[in-house]
Tab-separated table of C-alpha atoms in Angstrom:
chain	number	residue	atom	x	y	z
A	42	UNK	CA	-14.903	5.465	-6.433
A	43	UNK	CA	-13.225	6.827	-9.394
A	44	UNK	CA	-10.708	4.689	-11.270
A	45	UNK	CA	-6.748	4.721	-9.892
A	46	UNK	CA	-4.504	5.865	-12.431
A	47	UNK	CA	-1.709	7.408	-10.549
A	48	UNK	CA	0.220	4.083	-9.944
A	49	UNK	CA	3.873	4.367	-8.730
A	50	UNK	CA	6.700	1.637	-6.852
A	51	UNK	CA	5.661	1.379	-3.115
A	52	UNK	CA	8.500	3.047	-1.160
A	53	UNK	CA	7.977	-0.013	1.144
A	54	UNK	CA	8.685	-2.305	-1.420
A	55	UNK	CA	12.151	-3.886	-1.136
A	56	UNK	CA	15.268	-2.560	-2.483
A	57	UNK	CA	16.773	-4.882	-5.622
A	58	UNK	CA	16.197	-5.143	-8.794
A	59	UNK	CA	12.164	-4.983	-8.619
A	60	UNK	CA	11.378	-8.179	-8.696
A	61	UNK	CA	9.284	-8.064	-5.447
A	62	UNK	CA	7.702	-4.955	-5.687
A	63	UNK	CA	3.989	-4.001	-4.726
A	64	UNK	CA	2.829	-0.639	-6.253
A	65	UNK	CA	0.286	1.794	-4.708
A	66	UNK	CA	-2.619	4.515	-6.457
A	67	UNK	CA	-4.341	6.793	-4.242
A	68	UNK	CA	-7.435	8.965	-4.283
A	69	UNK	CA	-8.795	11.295	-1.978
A	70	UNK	CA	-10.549	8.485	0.112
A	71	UNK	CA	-8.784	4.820	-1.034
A	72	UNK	CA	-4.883	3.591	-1.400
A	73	UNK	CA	-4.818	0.910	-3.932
A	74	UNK	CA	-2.346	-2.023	-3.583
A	75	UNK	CA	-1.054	-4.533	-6.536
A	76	UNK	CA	1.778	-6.620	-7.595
A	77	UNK	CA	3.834	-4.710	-9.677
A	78	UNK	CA	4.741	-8.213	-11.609
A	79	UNK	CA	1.450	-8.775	-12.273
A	80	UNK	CA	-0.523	-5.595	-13.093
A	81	UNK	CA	-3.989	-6.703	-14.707
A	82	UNK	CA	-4.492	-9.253	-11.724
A	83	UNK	CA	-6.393	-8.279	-8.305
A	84	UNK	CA	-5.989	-5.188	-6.772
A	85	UNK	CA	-6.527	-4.816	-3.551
A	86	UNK	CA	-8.295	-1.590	-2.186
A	87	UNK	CA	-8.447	0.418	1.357
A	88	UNK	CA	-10.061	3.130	2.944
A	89	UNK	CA	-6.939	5.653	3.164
A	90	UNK	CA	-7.341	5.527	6.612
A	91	UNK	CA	-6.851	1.943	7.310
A	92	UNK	CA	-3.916	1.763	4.738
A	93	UNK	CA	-2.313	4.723	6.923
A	94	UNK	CA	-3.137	2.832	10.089
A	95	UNK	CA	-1.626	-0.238	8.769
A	96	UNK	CA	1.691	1.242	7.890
A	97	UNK	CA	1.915	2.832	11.053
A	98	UNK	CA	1.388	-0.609	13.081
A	99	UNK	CA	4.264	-2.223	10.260
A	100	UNK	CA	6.629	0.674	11.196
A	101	UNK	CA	6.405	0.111	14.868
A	102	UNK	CA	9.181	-0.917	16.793
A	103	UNK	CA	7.672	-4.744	17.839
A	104	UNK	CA	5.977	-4.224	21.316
A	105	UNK	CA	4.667	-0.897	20.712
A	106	UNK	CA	1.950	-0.604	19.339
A	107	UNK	CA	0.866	3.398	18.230
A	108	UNK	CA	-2.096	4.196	20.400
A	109	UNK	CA	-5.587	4.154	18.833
C-alpha cells in the first residue's frame, strides 16, 4: 500500500473549534483514520470497504440496520 498523503478534517468529526477532530487519507483500496491532535501517533487503516460499511451502520437510524 502506497503511503497516505492526502489527509483532510473528517466531515464526521464534531463541529467546534477542532479540538476533537479525527482526520481521514484515502487510496484507491484503504481509508486511513488518525487523531488530528496527535498526527505522528498510530494510524489506524481499513479496507475502503469496511470503512464505507462502517459509516453506513453509524448513520443508521438505531434499529435499522442497512442490509448486508
Amino acid at each position: 500500500m502506497s503511503p497516505m498523503d492526502n489527509w483532510r478534517k473528517s466531515s464526521h468529526s464534531g463541529p467546534g473549534d477542532g479540538n476533537e477532530c479525527v482526520e481521514i487519507a484515502t487510496s484507491a483500496t484503504h481509508v486511513a483514520v488518525r487523531d488530528s491532535k496527535a498526527p505522528a501517533r498510530a494510524t489506524l487503516t481499513f479496507p475502503r470497504a469496511a470503512f464505507t460499511r462502517f459509516l453506513t451502520t453509524v448513520e443508521e437510524p438505531e434499529g435499522n440496520p442497512p442490509p448486508r
